[in-house]
CSV table of C-alpha atoms and ligand atoms in Angstrom, one decimal:
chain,number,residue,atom,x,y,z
C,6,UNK,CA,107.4,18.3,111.1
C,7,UNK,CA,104.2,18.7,108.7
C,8,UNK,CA,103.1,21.6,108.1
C,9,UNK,CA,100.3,22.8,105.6
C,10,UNK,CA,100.8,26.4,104.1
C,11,UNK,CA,97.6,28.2,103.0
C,12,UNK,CA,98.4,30.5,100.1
C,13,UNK,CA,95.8,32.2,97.9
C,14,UNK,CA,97.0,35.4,96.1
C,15,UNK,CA,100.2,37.3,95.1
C,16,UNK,CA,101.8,38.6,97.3
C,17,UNK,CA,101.6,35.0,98.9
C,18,UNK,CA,103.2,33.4,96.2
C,19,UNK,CA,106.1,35.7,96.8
C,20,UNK,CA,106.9,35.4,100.1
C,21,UNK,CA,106.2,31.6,99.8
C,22,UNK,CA,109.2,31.6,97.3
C,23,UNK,CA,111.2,32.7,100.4
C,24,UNK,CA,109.9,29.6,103.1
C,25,UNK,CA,108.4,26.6,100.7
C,26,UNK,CA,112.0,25.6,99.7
C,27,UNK,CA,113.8,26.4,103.0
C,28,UNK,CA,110.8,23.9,105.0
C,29,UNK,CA,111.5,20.8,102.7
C,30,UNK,CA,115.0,20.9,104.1
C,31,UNK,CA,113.6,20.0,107.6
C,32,UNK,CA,110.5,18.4,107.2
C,33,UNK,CA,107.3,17.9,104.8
C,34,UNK,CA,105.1,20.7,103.3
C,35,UNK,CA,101.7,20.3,101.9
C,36,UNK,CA,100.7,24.0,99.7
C,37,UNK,CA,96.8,24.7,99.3
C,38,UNK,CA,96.3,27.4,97.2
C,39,UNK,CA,92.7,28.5,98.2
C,40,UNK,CA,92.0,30.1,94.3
C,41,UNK,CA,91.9,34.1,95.6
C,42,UNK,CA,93.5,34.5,92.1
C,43,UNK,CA,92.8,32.4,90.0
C,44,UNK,CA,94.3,34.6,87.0
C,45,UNK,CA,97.5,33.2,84.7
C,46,UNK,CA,99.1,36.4,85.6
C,47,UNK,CA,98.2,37.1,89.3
C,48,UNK,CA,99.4,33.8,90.3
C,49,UNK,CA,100.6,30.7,87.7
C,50,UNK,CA,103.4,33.1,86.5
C,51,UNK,CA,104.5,33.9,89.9
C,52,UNK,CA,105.1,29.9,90.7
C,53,UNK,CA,106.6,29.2,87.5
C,54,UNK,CA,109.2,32.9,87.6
C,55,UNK,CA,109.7,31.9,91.5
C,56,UNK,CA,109.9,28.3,91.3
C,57,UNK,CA,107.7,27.9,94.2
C,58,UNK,CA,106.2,24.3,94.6
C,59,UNK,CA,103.0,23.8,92.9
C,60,UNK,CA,100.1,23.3,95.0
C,61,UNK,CA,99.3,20.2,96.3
C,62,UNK,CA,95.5,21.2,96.9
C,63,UNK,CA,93.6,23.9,94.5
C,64,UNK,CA,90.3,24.9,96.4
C,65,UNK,CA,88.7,27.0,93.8
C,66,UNK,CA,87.2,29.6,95.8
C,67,UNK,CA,87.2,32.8,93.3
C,68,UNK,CA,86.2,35.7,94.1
C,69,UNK,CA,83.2,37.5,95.9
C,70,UNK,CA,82.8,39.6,98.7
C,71,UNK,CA,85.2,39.2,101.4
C,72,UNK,CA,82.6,37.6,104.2
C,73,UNK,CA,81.5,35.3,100.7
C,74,UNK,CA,85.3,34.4,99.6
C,75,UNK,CA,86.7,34.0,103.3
C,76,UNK,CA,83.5,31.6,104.5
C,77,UNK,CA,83.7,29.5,100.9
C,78,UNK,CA,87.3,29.4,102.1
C,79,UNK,CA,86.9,28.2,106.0
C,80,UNK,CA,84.5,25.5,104.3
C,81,UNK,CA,86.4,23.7,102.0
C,82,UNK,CA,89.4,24.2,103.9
C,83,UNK,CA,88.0,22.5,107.0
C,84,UNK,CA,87.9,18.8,105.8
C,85,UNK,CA,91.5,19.3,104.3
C,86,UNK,CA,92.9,20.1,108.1
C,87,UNK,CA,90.6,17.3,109.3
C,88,UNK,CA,92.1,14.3,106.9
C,89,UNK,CA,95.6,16.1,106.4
C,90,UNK,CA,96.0,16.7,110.7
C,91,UNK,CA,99.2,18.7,110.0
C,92,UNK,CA,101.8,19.9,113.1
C,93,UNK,CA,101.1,23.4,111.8
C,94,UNK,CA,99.4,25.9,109.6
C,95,UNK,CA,101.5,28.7,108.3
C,96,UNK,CA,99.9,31.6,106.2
C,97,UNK,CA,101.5,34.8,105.0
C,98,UNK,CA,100.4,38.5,105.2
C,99,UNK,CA,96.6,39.9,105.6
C,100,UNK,CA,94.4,38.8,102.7
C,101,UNK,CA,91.2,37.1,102.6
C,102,UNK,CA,92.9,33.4,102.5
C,103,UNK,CA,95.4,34.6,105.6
C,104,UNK,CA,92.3,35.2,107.6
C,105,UNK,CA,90.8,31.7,106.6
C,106,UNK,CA,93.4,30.2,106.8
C,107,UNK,CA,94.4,30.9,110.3
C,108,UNK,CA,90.6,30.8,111.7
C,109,UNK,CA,90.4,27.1,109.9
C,110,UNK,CA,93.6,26.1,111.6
C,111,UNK,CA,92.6,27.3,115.1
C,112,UNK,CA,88.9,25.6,114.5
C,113,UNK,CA,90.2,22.5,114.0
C,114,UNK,CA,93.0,22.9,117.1
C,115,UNK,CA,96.2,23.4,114.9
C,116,UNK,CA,98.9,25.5,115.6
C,117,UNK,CA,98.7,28.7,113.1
C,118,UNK,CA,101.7,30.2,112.6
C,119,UNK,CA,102.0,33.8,111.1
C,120,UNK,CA,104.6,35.5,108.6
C,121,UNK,CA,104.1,39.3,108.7
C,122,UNK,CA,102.5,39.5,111.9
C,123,UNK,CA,101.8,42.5,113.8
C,124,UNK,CA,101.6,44.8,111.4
C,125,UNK,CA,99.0,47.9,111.6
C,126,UNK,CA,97.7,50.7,109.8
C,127,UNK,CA,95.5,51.3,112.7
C,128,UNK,CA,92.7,51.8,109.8
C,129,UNK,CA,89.6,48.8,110.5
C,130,UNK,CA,88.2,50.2,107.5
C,131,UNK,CA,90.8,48.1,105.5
C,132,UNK,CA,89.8,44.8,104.7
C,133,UNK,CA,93.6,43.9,105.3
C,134,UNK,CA,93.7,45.6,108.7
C,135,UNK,CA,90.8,43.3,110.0
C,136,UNK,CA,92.4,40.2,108.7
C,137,UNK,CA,95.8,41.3,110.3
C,138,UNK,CA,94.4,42.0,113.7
C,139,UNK,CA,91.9,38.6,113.8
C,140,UNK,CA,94.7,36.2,112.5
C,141,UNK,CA,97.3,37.3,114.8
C,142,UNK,CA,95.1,36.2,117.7
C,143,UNK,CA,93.8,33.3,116.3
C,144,UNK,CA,97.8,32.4,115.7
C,145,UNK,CA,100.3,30.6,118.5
C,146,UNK,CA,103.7,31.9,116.4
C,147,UNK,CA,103.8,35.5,115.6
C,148,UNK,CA,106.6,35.9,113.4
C,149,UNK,CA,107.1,39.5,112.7
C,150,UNK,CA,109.2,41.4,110.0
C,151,UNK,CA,110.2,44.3,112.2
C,152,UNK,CA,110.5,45.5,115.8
C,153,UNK,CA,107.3,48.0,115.3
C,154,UNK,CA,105.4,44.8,114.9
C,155,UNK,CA,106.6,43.2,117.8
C,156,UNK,CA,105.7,46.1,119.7
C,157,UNK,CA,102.1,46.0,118.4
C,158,UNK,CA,101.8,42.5,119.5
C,159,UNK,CA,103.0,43.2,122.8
C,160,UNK,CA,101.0,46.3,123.1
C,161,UNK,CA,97.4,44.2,122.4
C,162,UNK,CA,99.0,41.3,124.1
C,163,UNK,CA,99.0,38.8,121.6
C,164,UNK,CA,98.7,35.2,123.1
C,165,UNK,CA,101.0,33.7,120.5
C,166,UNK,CA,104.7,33.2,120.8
C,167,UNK,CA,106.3,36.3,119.2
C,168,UNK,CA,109.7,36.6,117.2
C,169,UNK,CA,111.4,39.2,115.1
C,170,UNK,CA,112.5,37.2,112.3
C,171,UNK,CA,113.0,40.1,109.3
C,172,UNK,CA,111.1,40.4,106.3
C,173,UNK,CA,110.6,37.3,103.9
C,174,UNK,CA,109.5,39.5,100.6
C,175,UNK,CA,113.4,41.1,101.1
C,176,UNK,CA,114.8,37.5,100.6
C,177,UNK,CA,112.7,37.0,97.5
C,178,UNK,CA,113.5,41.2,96.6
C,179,UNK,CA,117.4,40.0,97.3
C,180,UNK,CA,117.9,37.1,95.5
C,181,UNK,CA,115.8,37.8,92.4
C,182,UNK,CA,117.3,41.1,91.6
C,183,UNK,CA,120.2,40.2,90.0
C,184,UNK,CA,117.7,37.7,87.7
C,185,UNK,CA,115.3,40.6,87.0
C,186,UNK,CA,118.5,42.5,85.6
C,187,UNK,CA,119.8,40.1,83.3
C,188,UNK,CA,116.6,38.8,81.9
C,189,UNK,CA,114.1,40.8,82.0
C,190,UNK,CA,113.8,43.1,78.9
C,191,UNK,CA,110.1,45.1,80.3
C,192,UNK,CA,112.0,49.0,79.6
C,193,UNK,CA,112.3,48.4,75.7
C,194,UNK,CA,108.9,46.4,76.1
C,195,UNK,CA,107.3,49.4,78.0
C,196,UNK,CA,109.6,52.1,75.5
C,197,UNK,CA,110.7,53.6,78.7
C,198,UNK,CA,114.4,54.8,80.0
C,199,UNK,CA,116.9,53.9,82.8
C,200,UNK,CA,115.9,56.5,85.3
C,201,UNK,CA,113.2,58.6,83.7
C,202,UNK,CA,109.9,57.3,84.4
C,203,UNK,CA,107.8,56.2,87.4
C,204,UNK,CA,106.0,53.1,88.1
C,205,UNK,CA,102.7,53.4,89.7
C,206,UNK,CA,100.4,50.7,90.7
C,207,UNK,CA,97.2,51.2,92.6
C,208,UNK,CA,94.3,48.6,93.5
C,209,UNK,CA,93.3,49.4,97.2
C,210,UNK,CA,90.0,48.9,97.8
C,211,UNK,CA,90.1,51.9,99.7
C,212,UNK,CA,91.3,53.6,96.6
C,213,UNK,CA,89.7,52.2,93.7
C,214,UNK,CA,85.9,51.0,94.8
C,215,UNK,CA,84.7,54.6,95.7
C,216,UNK,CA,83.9,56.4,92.5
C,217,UNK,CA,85.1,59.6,93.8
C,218,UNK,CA,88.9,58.4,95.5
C,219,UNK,CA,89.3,56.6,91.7
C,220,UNK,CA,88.3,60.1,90.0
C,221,UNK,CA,91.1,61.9,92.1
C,222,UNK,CA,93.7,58.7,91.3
C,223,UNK,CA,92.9,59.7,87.7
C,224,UNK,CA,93.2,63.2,88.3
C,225,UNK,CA,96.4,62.5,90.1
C,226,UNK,CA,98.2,60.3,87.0
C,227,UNK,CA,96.7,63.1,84.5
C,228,UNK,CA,99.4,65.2,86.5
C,229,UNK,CA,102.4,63.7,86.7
C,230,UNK,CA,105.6,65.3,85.6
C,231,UNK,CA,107.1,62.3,83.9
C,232,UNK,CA,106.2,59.0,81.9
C,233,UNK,CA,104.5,56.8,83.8
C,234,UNK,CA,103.9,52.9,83.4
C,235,UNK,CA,100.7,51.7,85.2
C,236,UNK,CA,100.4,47.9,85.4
C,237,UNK,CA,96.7,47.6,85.8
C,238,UNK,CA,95.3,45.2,88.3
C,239,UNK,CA,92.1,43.7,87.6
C,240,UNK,CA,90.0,44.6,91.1
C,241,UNK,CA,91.0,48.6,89.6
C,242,UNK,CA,90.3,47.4,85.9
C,243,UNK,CA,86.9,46.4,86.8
C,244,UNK,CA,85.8,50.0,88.8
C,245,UNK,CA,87.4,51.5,85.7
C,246,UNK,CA,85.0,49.7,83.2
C,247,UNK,CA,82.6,50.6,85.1
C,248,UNK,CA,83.4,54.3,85.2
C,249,UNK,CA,84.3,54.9,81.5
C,250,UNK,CA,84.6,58.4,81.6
C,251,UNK,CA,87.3,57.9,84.0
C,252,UNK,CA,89.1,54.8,81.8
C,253,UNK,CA,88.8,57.0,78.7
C,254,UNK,CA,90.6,60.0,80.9
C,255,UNK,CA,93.4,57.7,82.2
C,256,UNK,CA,93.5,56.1,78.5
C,257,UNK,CA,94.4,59.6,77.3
C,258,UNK,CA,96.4,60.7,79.9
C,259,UNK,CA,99.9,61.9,78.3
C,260,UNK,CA,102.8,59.4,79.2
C,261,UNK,CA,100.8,57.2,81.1
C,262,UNK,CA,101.3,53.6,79.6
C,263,UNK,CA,98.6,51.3,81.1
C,264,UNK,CA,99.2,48.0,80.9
C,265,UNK,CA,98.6,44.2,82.0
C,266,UNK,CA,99.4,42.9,85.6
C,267,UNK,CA,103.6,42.2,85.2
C,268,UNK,CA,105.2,38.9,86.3
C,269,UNK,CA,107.7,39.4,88.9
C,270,UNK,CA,111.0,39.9,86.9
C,271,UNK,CA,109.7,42.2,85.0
C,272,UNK,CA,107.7,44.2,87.8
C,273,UNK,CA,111.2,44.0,89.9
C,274,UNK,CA,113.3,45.7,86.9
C,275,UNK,CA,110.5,48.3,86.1
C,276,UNK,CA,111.1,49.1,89.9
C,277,UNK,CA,114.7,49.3,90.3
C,278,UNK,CA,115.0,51.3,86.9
C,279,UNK,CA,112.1,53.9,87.6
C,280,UNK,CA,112.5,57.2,89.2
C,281,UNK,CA,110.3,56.7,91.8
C,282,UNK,CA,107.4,54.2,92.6
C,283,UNK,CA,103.8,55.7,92.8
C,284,UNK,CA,102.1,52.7,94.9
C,285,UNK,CA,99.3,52.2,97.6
C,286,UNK,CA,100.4,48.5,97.8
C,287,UNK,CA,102.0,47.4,101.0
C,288,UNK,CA,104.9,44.5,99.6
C,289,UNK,CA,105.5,47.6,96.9
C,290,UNK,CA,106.6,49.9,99.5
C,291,UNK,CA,109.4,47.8,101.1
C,292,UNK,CA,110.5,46.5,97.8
C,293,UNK,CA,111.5,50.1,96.4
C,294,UNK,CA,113.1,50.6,99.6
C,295,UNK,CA,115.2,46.8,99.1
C,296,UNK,CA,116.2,48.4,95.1
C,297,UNK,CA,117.0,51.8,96.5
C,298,UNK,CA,114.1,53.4,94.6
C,299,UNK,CA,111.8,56.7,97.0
C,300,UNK,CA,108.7,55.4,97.4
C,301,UNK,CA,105.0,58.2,97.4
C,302,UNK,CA,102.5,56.2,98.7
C,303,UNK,CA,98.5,56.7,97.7
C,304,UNK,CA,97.3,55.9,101.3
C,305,UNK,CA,97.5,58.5,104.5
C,306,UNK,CA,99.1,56.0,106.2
C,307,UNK,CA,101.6,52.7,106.0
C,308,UNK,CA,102.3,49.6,108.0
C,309,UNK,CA,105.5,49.7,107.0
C,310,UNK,CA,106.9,53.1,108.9
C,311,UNK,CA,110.4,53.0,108.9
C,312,UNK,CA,110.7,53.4,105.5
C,313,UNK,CA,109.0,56.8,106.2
C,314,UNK,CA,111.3,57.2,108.8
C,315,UNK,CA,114.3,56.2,106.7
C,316,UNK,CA,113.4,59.4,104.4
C,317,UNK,CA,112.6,56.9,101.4
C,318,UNK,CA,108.9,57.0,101.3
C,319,UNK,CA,106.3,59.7,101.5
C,320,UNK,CA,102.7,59.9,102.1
C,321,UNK,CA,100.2,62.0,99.8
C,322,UNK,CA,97.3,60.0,99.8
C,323,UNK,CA,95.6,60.8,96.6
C,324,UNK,CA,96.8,64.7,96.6
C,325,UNK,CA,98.5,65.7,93.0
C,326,UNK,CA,100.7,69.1,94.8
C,327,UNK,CA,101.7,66.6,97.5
C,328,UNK,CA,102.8,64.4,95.0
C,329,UNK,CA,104.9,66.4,92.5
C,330,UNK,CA,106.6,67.6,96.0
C,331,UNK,CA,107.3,64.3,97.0
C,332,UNK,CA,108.4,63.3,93.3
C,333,UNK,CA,111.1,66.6,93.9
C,334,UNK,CA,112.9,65.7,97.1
C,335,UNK,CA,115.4,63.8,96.5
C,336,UNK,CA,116.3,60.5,98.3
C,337,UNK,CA,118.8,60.7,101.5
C,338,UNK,CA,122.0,60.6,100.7
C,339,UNK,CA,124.4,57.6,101.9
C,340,UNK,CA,123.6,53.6,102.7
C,341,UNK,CA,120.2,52.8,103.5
C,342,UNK,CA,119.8,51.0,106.9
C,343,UNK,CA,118.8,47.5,106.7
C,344,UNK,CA,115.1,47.5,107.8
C,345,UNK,CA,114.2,44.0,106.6
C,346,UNK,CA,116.5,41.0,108.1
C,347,UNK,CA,119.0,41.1,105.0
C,348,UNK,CA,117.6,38.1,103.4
C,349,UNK,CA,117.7,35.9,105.9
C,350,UNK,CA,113.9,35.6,107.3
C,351,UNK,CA,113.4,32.7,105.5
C,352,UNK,CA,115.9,30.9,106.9
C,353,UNK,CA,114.7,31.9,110.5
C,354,UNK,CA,111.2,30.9,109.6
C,355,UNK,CA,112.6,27.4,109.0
C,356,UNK,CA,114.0,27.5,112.5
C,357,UNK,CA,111.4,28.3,114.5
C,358,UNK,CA,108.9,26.5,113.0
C,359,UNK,CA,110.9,23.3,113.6
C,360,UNK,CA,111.6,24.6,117.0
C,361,UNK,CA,108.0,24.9,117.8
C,362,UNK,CA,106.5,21.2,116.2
C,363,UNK,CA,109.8,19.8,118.1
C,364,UNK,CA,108.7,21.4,121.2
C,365,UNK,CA,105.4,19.6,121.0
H,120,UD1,C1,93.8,41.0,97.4
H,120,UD1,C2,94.0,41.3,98.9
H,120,UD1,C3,94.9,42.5,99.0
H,120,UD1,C4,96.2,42.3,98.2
H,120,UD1,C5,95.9,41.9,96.7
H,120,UD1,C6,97.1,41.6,96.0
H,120,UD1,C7,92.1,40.9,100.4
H,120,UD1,C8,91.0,41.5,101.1
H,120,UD1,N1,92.7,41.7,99.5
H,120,UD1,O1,93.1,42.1,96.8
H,120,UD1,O2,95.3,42.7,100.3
H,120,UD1,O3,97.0,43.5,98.2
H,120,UD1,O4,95.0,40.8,96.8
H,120,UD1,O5,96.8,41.6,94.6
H,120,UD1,O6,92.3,39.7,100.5
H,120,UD1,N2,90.2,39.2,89.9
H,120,UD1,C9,90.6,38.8,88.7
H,120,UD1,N3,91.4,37.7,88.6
H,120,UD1,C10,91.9,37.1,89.7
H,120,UD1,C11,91.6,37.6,91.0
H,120,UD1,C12,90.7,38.6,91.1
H,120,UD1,O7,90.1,39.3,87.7
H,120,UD1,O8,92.7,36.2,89.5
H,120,UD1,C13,89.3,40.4,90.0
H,120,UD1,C14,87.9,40.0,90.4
H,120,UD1,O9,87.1,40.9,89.7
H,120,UD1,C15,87.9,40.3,91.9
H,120,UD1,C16,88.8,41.5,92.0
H,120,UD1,O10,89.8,41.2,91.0
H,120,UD1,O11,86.6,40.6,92.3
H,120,UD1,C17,89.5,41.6,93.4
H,120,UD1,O12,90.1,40.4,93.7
H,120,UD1,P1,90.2,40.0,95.3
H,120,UD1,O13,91.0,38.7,95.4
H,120,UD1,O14,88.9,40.1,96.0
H,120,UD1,O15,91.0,41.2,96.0
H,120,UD1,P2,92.3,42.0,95.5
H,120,UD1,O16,91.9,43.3,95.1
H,120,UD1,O17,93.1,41.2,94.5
């Protein structure tokens, strides 16, 4: 089997960490990372931390607006499909290089398979929602990370092939903990305690681009009852340069430590040694449910449900009350049920994508 695997940003290099390794048992991989980010610390650390193969192809693309990025994407990723004529296209979550990647494969008649398909916020005004709903029918496997998803799929009759197969980010979550532990030394780096701070990260566009959501995300982490430790993405850096009131309020916000985008180690121990994670990321919600950490989530609503249902994450949007209430109920008491395959998605990724090219 040959399949080519379009990756472009974070949260890709992650979950690639999970497959990449596990297809080169069974057959031959080709990696394109399209250049979403481009950044040493949004993406080389990731491959080097994860030892994810490098990329075989480096497109370039940078960034713009999403119609921009995603159509200098389809372009140069065209002739690649055409001269590489791969069994398979495989692409991960709902960015920007998902969406080209799947619409490039189905252009140029190749099967596009999809890792974290089906999920919804039932919110078209995300960028990530649109990508989500166009690449799972552009795709022939739909390989879904929980039974909510499957349902999705099977409520808007998806054409592809659907499986449950678990979550690949809890294989990466799983297997990297124990690494994070013993190496990572980001609480005496941050001057923060085991237990007595909260991690927060926010970079939704739906958050940070309108002047007056970022104002009440400042006005929310000017609140907070304990230390906080802010790893600043750049999309949010950017609207905070250019709203300096704002950076010089969250800059003199008591016990808020801003800092740089963290590698993946370090970003894992923050996590599992925090109080609670402050987040309106989607991957962030699930991993504080995989460490065991309560998750309050910046958004109005989540994807990734059952870990509201599970009691371990809450929704304020961007509302400070709702948020110190959420910040004092405790967790439930007693094992957490396994929500995300237990480390095995990878594995069944493997499987039914060599299933499917041997089926063909
Ligand atoms: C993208 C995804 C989002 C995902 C996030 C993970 C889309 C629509 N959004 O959002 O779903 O949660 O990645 O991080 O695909 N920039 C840099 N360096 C980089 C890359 C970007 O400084 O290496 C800056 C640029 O100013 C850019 C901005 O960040 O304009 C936003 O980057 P972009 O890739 O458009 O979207 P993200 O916000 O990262």
């Amino acid at each position: 089997m040959r399949i080519t695997t379009v990756i472009g940003n974070r949260p890709q290099f992650v979950k690639a960490a999970a497959v990449s390794s596990r297809l080169r048992e069974v057959g031959e991989e080709t990696t394109i990372h399209t250049g979403q980010h481009y950044d040493d610390e949004l993406s080389g650390i990731f491959f080097a931390e994860l030892g994810i193969p490098l990329p075989d192809r480096e497109l370039g693309v940078g960034s713009g607006t999403s119609s921009d990025q995603t159509a200098r994407m389809l372009a140069a990723l065209e002739p690649e499909l055409v001269a590489a004529r791969p069994d398979l296209v495989l692409v991960y979550g709902d960015t920007n290089s998902t969406l080209a990647g799947a619409l490039a494969g189905a252009q140029a008649s190749v099967p596009v398979a999809h890792v974290e398909a089906g999920m919804r916020s039932f919110d078209r005004s995300m960028p990530e929602e649109l990508n989500r709903v166009l690449t799972d029918h552009a795709s022939a496997l739909l390989l879904c990370s929980t039974p909510t998803a499957v349902n999705n799929l099977e409520r808007e009759s998806a054409a592809g092939e659907v499986h449950l197969v678990g979550d690949v980010m809890a294989d990466v979550a799983l297997t990297f903990a124990p690494l994070a532990e013993d190496r990572s030394r980001a609480l005496v780096e941050h001057g923060v305690e085991e237990g007595e701070y909260l991690l927060v990260t926010a970079h939704r566009a739906g958050n940070v681009d309108d002047r007056r959501r970022l104002e009440r995300l400042v006005a929310l982490l000017e609140s907070l009852p304990l230390p906080a430790v802010f790893p600043v993405h750049p999309r949010t850096r950017a609207r905070l340069e250019a709203a300096p009131e704002l950076a010089d309020r969250l800059a003199g916000a008591p016990g808020v430590r801003l800092t740089r985008p963290l590698g993946y180690l370090d970003f894992l121990k923050l996590l599992s040694s925090s109080r609670a994670l402050l987040t309106d990321s989607g991957g962030a919600q699930k991993e504080a449910y995989l460490v065991g950490v309560p998750c309050v989530t910046l958004r109005d609503r989540t994807e990734w449900v059952e870990t509201i249902d599970a009691g371990w994450n809450q929704l304020v949007d961007l509302d400070p009350e709702a948020t110190r209430g959420a910040l004092d109920r405790p967790p439930p008491a007693g094992d957490r049920p396994e929500l995300y395959g237990g480390g095995r998605a990878g594995e069944r990724v493997r499987d039914l994508l060599a299933s499917y090219t041997a089926r063909r």
